[in-house]
Coordinates of C-alpha atoms in Angstrom, one line a residue:
Chain B
M1 CA 0.0 0.3 -0.3
R2 CA 1.7 3.1 -0.8
D3 CA 1.3 5.8 1.9
C4 CA 3.1 8.4 -0.3
M5 CA -0.8 10.0 -0.6
K6 CA 1.3 13.3 0.7
Y7 CA 3.9 13.5 -0.9
D8 CA 1.3 13.3 -4.1
M9 CA 0.4 16.8 -2.8
L10 CA 3.8 18.0 -1.9
I11 CA 5.2 16.6 -5.9
S12 CA 2.8 19.3 -7.3
A13 CA 3.9 21.8 -5.0
R14 CA 7.1 21.6 -6.3
L15 CA 6.0 21.2 -10.1
D16 CA 4.7 24.9 -9.2
G17 CA 7.4 26.5 -7.4
E18 CA 5.3 26.8 -4.0
L19 CA 7.4 24.6 -1.5
S20 CA 8.5 26.1 1.7
D21 CA 12.2 25.4 2.0
E22 CA 11.1 22.2 5.5
E23 CA 8.7 20.8 2.9
A24 CA 11.3 20.6 -0.1
R25 CA 13.9 19.3 2.2
E26 CA 11.2 17.2 3.2
L27 CA 10.3 15.5 0.1
D28 CA 13.3 15.1 -1.5
D29 CA 14.5 13.3 1.7
H30 CA 11.5 10.6 0.7
L31 CA 12.1 10.8 -2.8
A32 CA 16.0 9.6 -2.3
S33 CA 14.2 6.2 -1.2
C34 CA 10.7 6.1 -2.7
E35 CA 10.7 4.7 -6.9
D36 CA 6.6 4.9 -6.9
C37 CA 7.6 9.0 -5.9
R38 CA 9.8 9.2 -7.8
R39 CA 7.7 8.3 -11.0
Y40 CA 4.9 10.2 -10.0
L41 CA 7.0 13.6 -10.2
R42 CA 8.9 12.4 -13.7
L43 CA 4.1 12.1 -14.9
M44 CA 3.6 15.0 -13.5
E45 CA 6.3 16.7 -15.6
D46 CA 4.6 15.0 -18.3
V47 CA 1.6 16.3 -18.2
K48 CA 3.0 19.9 -17.2
E49 CA 4.7 19.3 -20.9
G50 CA 1.7 17.9 -22.5
L51 CA -0.4 20.8 -21.5
R52 CA 2.1 23.4 -23.0
E53 CA 1.9 21.5 -26.7
N54 CA 0.4 22.8 -29.0
L55 CA 0.0 27.0 -28.1
P56 CA -0.3 28.6 -32.0
P57 CA -0.3 31.8 -32.1
P58 CA -4.1 33.5 -32.2
P59 CA -4.4 34.6 -35.4
D60 CA -4.1 38.4 -36.5
T61 CA -7.2 38.3 -37.0
L62 CA -8.5 38.4 -33.6
K63 CA -6.6 41.6 -33.1
S64 CA -8.2 43.3 -36.0
G65 CA -11.5 41.8 -35.1
V66 CA -12.5 42.9 -31.8
M67 CA -11.0 46.3 -32.7
Y68 CA -13.5 46.3 -35.7
K69 CA -16.3 45.3 -33.7
I70 CA -14.7 48.2 -30.8
G71 CA -15.0 50.4 -33.5
L72 CA -18.8 49.7 -34.3
E73 CA -20.0 50.2 -31.2
K74 CA -18.2 53.0 -30.9
K75 CA -20.2 54.7 -34.2
R76 CA -23.5 53.1 -32.7
S77 CA -23.2 54.7 -28.9
K78 CA -23.6 58.8 -30.6
L79 CA -26.5 57.8 -31.8
V80 CA -28.2 57.5 -28.0
F81 CA -31.8 57.5 -29.4
G82 CA -31.6 56.8 -32.6
A83 CA -33.4 55.0 -34.8
F84 CA -31.4 51.7 -34.6
G85 CA -32.5 49.2 -32.4
R86 CA -35.3 48.1 -30.6
W87 CA -34.7 49.7 -27.4
T88 CA -34.1 53.5 -29.0
A89 CA -36.6 53.1 -30.8
V90 CA -39.1 52.5 -28.2
A91 CA -37.6 55.0 -25.7
A92 CA -37.3 57.8 -28.6
V93 CA -41.0 57.2 -28.6
I94 CA -41.7 57.6 -25.4
C95 CA -39.8 60.8 -24.7
V96 CA -42.0 61.9 -27.8
V97 CA -45.1 61.2 -26.9
I98 CA -44.7 62.5 -23.6
F99 CA -43.6 65.9 -24.9
G100 CA -45.6 65.8 -27.6
A101 CA -49.0 65.3 -24.9
V102 CA -47.5 67.7 -22.6
R103 CA -46.7 70.3 -25.4
M104 CA -50.9 69.5 -26.6
G105 CA -51.5 70.4 -23.3
G106 CA -53.3 66.2 -24.0
S107 CA -53.2 64.2 -20.5
G108 CA -55.5 62.4 -22.0
V109 CA -54.5 61.6 -24.4
M110 CA -51.1 60.9 -22.8
Q111 CA -52.4 58.7 -20.3
S112 CA -54.1 56.6 -23.2
A113 CA -50.2 56.4 -23.8
A114 CA -49.2 55.3 -21.0
R115 CA -51.6 53.3 -19.5
P116 CA -50.8 49.5 -18.7
E117 CA -52.6 48.2 -22.1
S118 CA -49.4 49.5 -23.9
A119 CA -47.5 47.7 -21.5
E120 CA -48.9 45.0 -22.7
V121 CA -48.2 45.4 -26.3
Y122 CA -44.7 46.0 -25.7
K123 CA -44.4 42.8 -23.5
S124 CA -46.0 40.8 -26.1
G125 CA -44.4 42.5 -28.9
G126 CA -41.3 43.2 -28.0
S127 CA -40.9 45.4 -31.0
S128 CA -40.9 48.8 -31.2
A129 CA -43.3 47.9 -34.1
S130 CA -46.0 47.2 -32.0
F131 CA -45.5 49.3 -29.1
S132 CA -45.0 52.2 -31.7
A133 CA -48.3 50.9 -33.3
S134 CA -50.1 51.3 -29.1
L135 CA -48.7 54.9 -29.5
D136 CA -50.3 55.7 -32.8
A137 CA -53.2 57.3 -31.3
A138 CA -51.0 60.0 -29.7
S139 CA -49.2 60.5 -33.1
A140 CA -46.2 60.5 -32.6
P141 CA -44.2 59.5 -35.6
A142 CA -40.8 57.8 -36.0
P143 CA -38.2 60.3 -34.4
A144 CA -35.4 60.7 -37.0
P145 CA -32.2 60.5 -35.5
T146 CA -29.5 63.0 -35.8
A147 CA -26.5 61.4 -36.7
D148 CA -24.6 64.2 -36.0
E149 CA -22.5 64.3 -33.0
A150 CA -23.6 67.8 -31.0
P151 CA -24.7 66.5 -27.5
L152 CA -28.0 66.8 -26.8
R153 CA -29.6 68.3 -29.5
A154 CA -33.4 67.0 -30.6
S155 CA -34.7 69.4 -28.1
A156 CA -35.4 72.4 -30.4
S157 CA -38.1 70.7 -32.6
M158 CA -40.1 69.1 -29.9
A159 CA -40.4 72.8 -28.5
A160 CA -40.8 74.1 -31.6
G161 CA -44.7 71.7 -30.8
D162 CA -44.8 70.3 -34.3
G163 CA -45.1 67.0 -33.1
G164 CA -42.0 66.4 -35.1
A165 CA -39.7 64.1 -33.5
E166 CA -36.3 64.1 -33.3
A167 CA -34.0 61.4 -31.1
V168 CA -34.5 62.9 -27.8
L169 CA -31.2 62.3 -26.1
T170 CA -27.6 62.3 -27.8
A171 CA -24.5 61.2 -25.8
G172 CA -22.9 64.7 -25.1
K173 CA -19.0 63.6 -24.4
S174 CA -18.3 66.6 -21.8
A175 CA -20.7 66.4 -18.5
P176 CA -19.6 69.6 -17.9
D177 CA -18.3 69.0 -14.0
G178 CA -16.0 67.1 -15.3
A179 CA -17.5 63.5 -14.5
E180 CA -16.3 60.8 -16.5
V181 CA -18.6 59.9 -19.4
E182 CA -18.6 56.1 -20.5
E183 CA -19.3 54.7 -23.9
A184 CA -20.0 51.1 -23.9
P185 CA -23.1 49.9 -25.7
S186 CA -24.7 46.3 -25.6
A187 CA -24.0 45.7 -29.2
T188 CA -26.9 43.4 -29.1
A189 CA -29.6 45.2 -28.8
D190 CA -29.7 48.8 -27.9
P191 CA -26.8 50.4 -29.6
G192 CA -26.3 53.1 -28.0
Y193 CA -26.2 54.3 -24.7
V194 CA -24.3 56.7 -22.5
R195 CA -23.7 56.2 -18.3
N196 CA -22.5 57.7 -16.2
D197 CA -22.1 58.0 -12.5
A198 CA -22.7 61.2 -11.5
V199 CA -26.2 60.9 -12.2
N200 CA -26.5 58.8 -9.2
E201 CA -26.5 60.9 -6.5
P202 CA -29.7 61.7 -5.2
S203 CA -30.2 65.3 -6.0
V204 CA -32.7 67.8 -5.4
Y205 CA -36.6 66.2 -5.6
E206 CA -37.0 63.3 -2.7
A207 CA -39.5 61.2 -5.1
D208 CA -40.8 58.9 -2.0
S209 CA -44.9 58.5 -3.6
L210 CA -43.6 57.5 -7.2
R211 CA -45.2 54.7 -8.6
G212 CA -45.5 52.9 -11.9
Y213 CA -46.0 50.3 -14.3
E214 CA -43.1 48.7 -16.0
I215 CA -43.7 48.3 -19.4
G216 CA -41.7 46.0 -20.8
R217 CA -38.1 44.5 -20.2
S218 CA -35.6 43.0 -22.5
A219 CA -32.3 41.0 -22.9
L220 CA -29.5 43.5 -23.9
G221 CA -27.0 40.4 -23.8
D222 CA -24.4 39.5 -21.5
G223 CA -27.4 39.6 -18.4
D224 CA -28.3 43.4 -19.0
Y225 CA -31.9 43.7 -18.9
A226 CA -33.7 47.5 -19.5
C227 CA -36.5 48.5 -17.8
V228 CA -38.7 50.9 -19.4
C229 CA -40.9 52.8 -17.1
I230 CA -43.8 55.4 -16.5
F231 CA -45.1 56.6 -13.7
Y232 CA -47.8 58.1 -12.3
D233 CA -47.2 61.0 -9.8
A234 CA -50.1 62.1 -7.5
L235 CA -51.2 64.1 -9.9
P236 CA -53.0 63.4 -12.6
E237 CA -52.3 66.4 -15.1
K238 CA -48.3 65.6 -14.1
L239 CA -46.8 63.4 -15.9
S240 CA -43.9 60.9 -15.7
T241 CA -42.1 59.6 -17.8
V242 CA -38.9 57.6 -18.1
G243 CA -35.4 56.8 -16.9
W244 CA -34.3 53.1 -18.5
L245 CA -31.8 51.6 -16.2
E246 CA -29.1 49.3 -16.7
Q247 CA -28.4 46.6 -14.3
R248 CA -26.3 44.0 -14.4
P249 CA -26.6 41.6 -11.6
E250 CA -23.4 39.3 -12.4
E251 CA -20.7 42.0 -11.8
G252 CA -23.1 43.2 -8.6
E253 CA -23.1 46.6 -9.5
L254 CA -26.6 48.9 -9.4
G255 CA -29.1 50.5 -12.1
R256 CA -26.9 52.8 -13.8
W257 CA -27.9 55.3 -15.9
L258 CA -28.4 55.7 -19.6
T259 CA -28.3 59.4 -20.0
D260 CA -26.0 61.3 -18.9
A261 CA -25.9 64.2 -16.4
E262 CA -25.5 67.1 -19.0
T263 CA -28.8 65.7 -20.9
L264 CA -30.4 65.8 -17.2
R265 CA -29.6 69.4 -16.9
T266 CA -30.3 70.2 -20.1
L267 CA -33.8 68.9 -20.0
E268 CA -34.5 71.0 -16.8
T269 CA -33.6 74.0 -18.4
E270 CA -35.3 73.3 -22.1
Y271 CA -38.3 72.0 -20.5
P272 CA -39.2 74.1 -17.2
W273 CA -42.3 73.4 -16.6
N274 CA -41.5 69.4 -16.3
E275 CA -40.2 69.2 -12.5
F276 CA -37.2 66.4 -12.2
Y277 CA -37.4 63.9 -9.6
Y278 CA -35.0 61.8 -8.8
G279 CA -35.1 58.6 -6.6
D280 CA -33.8 55.1 -5.0
L281 CA -37.0 53.2 -6.3
S282 CA -35.7 50.2 -5.1
S283 CA -32.2 49.0 -3.3
G284 CA -30.3 47.1 -7.3
Q285 CA -32.4 49.6 -9.2
G286 CA -30.8 52.3 -9.1
L287 CA -31.9 55.8 -9.9
V288 CA -35.4 56.9 -11.9
I289 CA -34.9 59.8 -13.4
V290 CA -39.0 61.1 -13.7
I291 CA -40.0 63.7 -15.3
A292 CA -43.3 65.0 -14.5
G293 CA -43.9 67.6 -16.7
E294 CA -47.6 69.3 -16.7
E295 CA -49.3 72.8 -19.1
E296 CA -47.2 75.8 -19.8
Chain T
M1 CA 4.0 46.5 -19.5
T2 CA 3.3 48.1 -16.2
R3 CA 0.3 49.1 -14.2
E4 CA 1.5 53.0 -14.7
E5 CA 0.9 52.4 -18.7
E6 CA -1.9 50.1 -17.8
A7 CA -4.1 52.5 -16.7
K8 CA -2.7 55.2 -18.5
I9 CA -4.2 53.1 -21.8
I10 CA -7.7 52.4 -19.6
R11 CA -7.7 55.7 -18.4
A12 CA -7.5 57.0 -22.6
V13 CA -9.8 54.5 -23.8
L14 CA -12.4 55.5 -21.1
D15 CA -11.9 59.4 -22.7
G16 CA -13.6 58.3 -25.9
N17 CA -9.7 56.8 -27.5
T18 CA -10.8 53.4 -28.2
N19 CA -8.2 52.7 -30.3
A20 CA -5.9 52.3 -27.5
F21 CA -7.3 49.1 -25.9
E22 CA -5.8 47.7 -29.3
D23 CA -2.4 48.3 -27.0
L24 CA -4.4 45.8 -24.5
V25 CA -5.5 43.4 -26.6
L26 CA -1.4 43.1 -28.4
E27 CA -0.6 42.6 -24.2
Y28 CA -2.9 39.9 -23.4
Q29 CA -4.2 38.3 -26.4
S30 CA -2.0 35.6 -26.4
Q31 CA -2.4 34.3 -23.1
V32 CA -6.3 34.8 -23.8
Y33 CA -6.5 32.5 -26.2
H34 CA -4.7 29.6 -24.8
I35 CA -6.7 30.1 -22.3
A36 CA -9.8 29.6 -24.3
L37 CA -7.6 27.2 -26.6
K38 CA -6.8 24.6 -24.0
M39 CA -10.2 25.4 -22.4
T40 CA -12.5 24.2 -25.6
G41 CA -10.2 22.0 -27.2
N42 CA -10.6 23.2 -30.6
E43 CA -8.6 27.3 -32.3
E44 CA -12.3 28.0 -33.4
D45 CA -13.8 28.4 -30.6
A46 CA -11.0 29.7 -28.9
F47 CA -11.1 32.5 -31.2
D48 CA -14.7 33.5 -30.7
L49 CA -14.2 33.1 -27.1
S50 CA -11.3 35.2 -26.8
Q51 CA -13.1 37.5 -29.5
E52 CA -16.4 38.0 -26.7
T53 CA -13.4 37.8 -24.0
F54 CA -11.8 41.5 -24.7
L55 CA -15.1 42.9 -25.9
K56 CA -16.6 42.7 -22.8
A57 CA -13.8 43.7 -20.8
F58 CA -13.9 46.6 -23.6
R59 CA -18.3 47.1 -22.6
T60 CA -17.3 47.1 -18.9
L61 CA -13.9 48.9 -18.8
K62 CA -16.1 51.0 -16.4
S63 CA -16.3 49.0 -14.0
F64 CA -12.2 47.5 -13.4
R65 CA -11.5 48.7 -10.3
G66 CA -8.4 48.5 -10.5
E67 CA -7.4 46.3 -7.6
S68 CA -5.9 43.2 -9.0
G69 CA -4.1 43.4 -12.1
F70 CA -5.3 44.2 -15.5
G71 CA -5.2 40.9 -16.3
S72 CA -6.2 39.3 -13.7
W73 CA -9.5 40.5 -14.1
L74 CA -9.2 40.2 -17.8
Y75 CA -8.3 36.1 -16.9
R76 CA -11.2 35.6 -15.0
M77 CA -13.6 36.8 -17.4
A78 CA -11.6 34.8 -19.8
A79 CA -12.1 32.2 -17.4
N80 CA -16.1 32.7 -16.5
L81 CA -16.9 32.9 -20.5
S82 CA -15.3 29.7 -20.7
I83 CA -16.5 28.2 -18.2
D84 CA -20.2 29.0 -19.8
F85 CA -19.3 28.1 -22.7
L86 CA -18.7 24.5 -21.8
R87 CA -21.5 24.0 -19.6
K88 CA -23.6 25.4 -23.1
R89 CA -22.0 23.1 -25.1
K90 CA -22.0 19.8 -22.5
R91 CA -25.6 20.5 -22.5
R92 CA -26.3 20.8 -26.4
T93 CA -24.2 17.6 -26.3
P94 CA -23.3 15.5 -23.7
E95 CA -20.0 13.7 -23.2
Q96 CA -18.8 10.4 -22.0
I97 CA -17.7 11.3 -18.9
L98 CA -15.0 8.1 -18.1
P99 CA -15.2 7.5 -14.6
L100 CA -12.4 8.7 -12.6
D101 CA -11.4 8.5 -9.4
E102 CA -14.3 10.4 -7.2
P103 CA -12.9 12.7 -4.3
D104 CA -13.5 10.9 -0.9
E105 CA -14.8 13.1 1.8
V106 CA -11.2 14.7 2.3
G107 CA -11.3 15.8 -1.2
R108 CA -8.8 13.8 -2.6
P109 CA -8.6 10.5 -5.4
R110 CA -10.0 7.5 -3.8
E111 CA -7.6 5.7 -5.6
L112 CA -4.1 6.6 -6.2
P113 CA -3.3 7.0 -10.1
D114 CA -1.1 3.9 -11.5
L115 CA 1.6 4.7 -10.6
R116 CA 3.6 1.9 -13.2
Y117 CA 4.3 5.2 -14.9
E118 CA 7.5 4.1 -16.8
P119 CA 8.5 5.0 -20.6
Q120 CA 10.5 2.8 -22.1
S121 CA 11.1 5.5 -25.1
E122 CA 10.7 9.0 -26.1
L123 CA 8.5 8.4 -27.9
E124 CA 6.5 6.9 -24.9
R125 CA 6.7 10.2 -23.1
K126 CA 5.6 11.5 -25.7
E127 CA 2.2 9.5 -26.5
L128 CA 1.7 10.1 -23.0
R129 CA 1.6 14.6 -23.9
S130 CA -0.4 14.0 -26.8
Q131 CA -3.1 12.4 -24.9
V132 CA -3.1 15.2 -22.1
Q133 CA -5.9 17.4 -24.3
E134 CA -7.8 14.3 -24.3
G135 CA -7.3 13.7 -20.4
L136 CA -7.8 17.4 -19.8
R137 CA -11.3 17.3 -21.7
R138 CA -11.9 14.9 -19.1
L139 CA -11.9 17.1 -16.0
P140 CA -14.3 19.1 -14.8
E141 CA -14.7 22.9 -15.9
E142 CA -13.5 24.4 -13.1
Q143 CA -9.9 21.5 -12.8
R144 CA -9.4 22.0 -16.3
L145 CA -9.4 25.8 -15.9
I146 CA -6.9 25.8 -13.0
L147 CA -4.6 23.4 -14.8
I148 CA -4.2 25.2 -17.5
L149 CA -3.6 28.7 -15.3
R150 CA -1.0 27.2 -13.9
D151 CA 0.7 24.6 -16.7
V152 CA 0.4 26.7 -19.5
E153 CA 0.1 30.1 -18.3
G154 CA 2.5 29.3 -15.5
F155 CA 0.7 31.9 -13.3
S156 CA 1.6 31.6 -8.9
Y157 CA 0.0 30.4 -7.0
Q158 CA -1.2 34.2 -5.8
E159 CA -2.2 35.1 -9.6
I160 CA -4.5 32.2 -9.6
G161 CA -5.9 32.9 -6.6
E162 CA -6.2 36.4 -7.6
A163 CA -7.1 35.6 -10.9
L164 CA -10.4 32.9 -9.7
K165 CA -10.8 34.9 -6.4
I166 CA -9.7 31.6 -4.7
E167 CA -7.0 31.5 -1.9
L168 CA -4.4 30.0 -2.1
G169 CA -5.0 26.9 0.1
T170 CA -8.1 26.4 -2.4
V171 CA -5.6 27.1 -5.3
K172 CA -3.2 24.1 -4.4
S173 CA -5.5 21.9 -3.2
R174 CA -7.5 22.0 -6.1
I175 CA -4.6 21.9 -8.7
F176 CA -3.5 18.9 -6.9
R177 CA -6.2 16.9 -7.5
A178 CA -6.7 18.1 -11.5
R179 CA -3.3 16.8 -11.6
A180 CA -4.4 13.7 -9.8
R181 CA -7.2 12.8 -11.7
L182 CA -5.3 13.9 -15.1
A183 CA -2.8 11.3 -14.3
S184 CA -5.0 8.8 -13.6
F185 CA -7.1 9.5 -16.7
L186 CA -4.1 8.6 -18.4
T187 CA -1.7 5.6 -16.6
E188 CA -5.1 4.2 -16.5
N189 CA -6.2 5.3 -20.3
G190 CA -3.1 4.9 -22.1
N191 CA -0.6 2.3 -23.7
F192 CA 1.7 3.0 -20.7
S193 CA 3.8 0.2 -19.7
R194 CA 2.5 -1.6 -16.8
K195 CA 5.0 -3.1 -14.2
S196 CA 3.2 -5.3 -12.5
S197 CA 0.0 -6.7 -12.3
S198 CA -2.7 -4.4 -13.4
E199 CA -4.4 -4.2 -9.4
E200 CA -5.7 -1.0 -8.4
K201 CA -4.4 0.0 -4.6
E202 CA -6.4 1.5 -2.1
R203 CA -5.3 4.3 -0.3
R204 CA -7.2 4.6 3.0

């Protein structure tokens, strides 16, 4: 019977150069007199050699492929709420509807758009087409993206109240307080959004009494999901909308914003009749931007 | 590449200079590729997995805290993606798992590897080495991974612990068990000369 079990462990550690001096001595002493263990050592060495065989270098296409795909993602992220991708279209539509309705002063229209029935359409269809269809009554045309790099465009045409909606939020790169703005979209679904950790700081308003309806979820890939929520707050003529969150449960990170601080500030100035509420929905959900609008 | 250089590159990428990411790819692509290659056993899957690793690293770069080196972070990502990949693959095409030593309560292989490993020739040693990939394939993913990190990549126990977020003691014993299991497979299933009878010894 071989009692050399404990030496197996030492042998393993020796192969890795992780023996203490004392252990090394102990092992050497044993090896001097134990053929079995010497064989085991040799076996382990050969195994190690075997593992190191057949290690061709990676093909050049690996690097070029990665950089190419990164380039694609970067381009997309410039069109945060463009018409690309399911989520961006949805998001833009929501914004459009809400702002449009505010301008029209039609809270009725707004409410119909925000009713949970729309939610079901969204959930079942899962496509911007079906969602838009449900909002057709609110006459929100599909937004045309602004493809240029100027940050935070699109407010103008909506403020003009012509109902024509541009993509509301284009990622701005320079947050005024120097906070870092990251472009890190998911390649699979929503191609563009910007996260900014600075936004996660609690802001001026409390939003304790929010209630909301989740109108849909989507897997963005990699376990991310975004949840688009429309909230009603206490006063019916006040309209609230959206934030959408990105949560990465795997990374243990709490909700991060799909827009940035500068965008929010711009919205605050451009739509003064709206109130912006920031508050925690629940732990793990991060912050939600709630824009409450009322008639001008 | 030093930590400082890495940090600089990462900052540049986060500031919007995504091309800087290329330096990180160049620095680590070999290791990532080899991990993926040994985990999956074929170049195509290894290629896909490697790309996915770097893309994921790019997308989540913001969350890299810099406590461990970028490499560790990256290897952990490669490791997790590989393991996920293997599990998915296993679900689709269940492998024939050869009966290997099951660990006893203490967690050590119940049976010793056949120690009648006495290669008569260089040819036999070569044969053993060529069987290693097959033996590797038979290991559970976690054991396969740790052997790869140690023997293929040459990471220290410390580095492995950092990458996999496990303690040193665990690294040591997991490596040991992986090796013992692999050795068992090789000597029992290979054509290696046996001097005496094939009766296996139980260790108690």
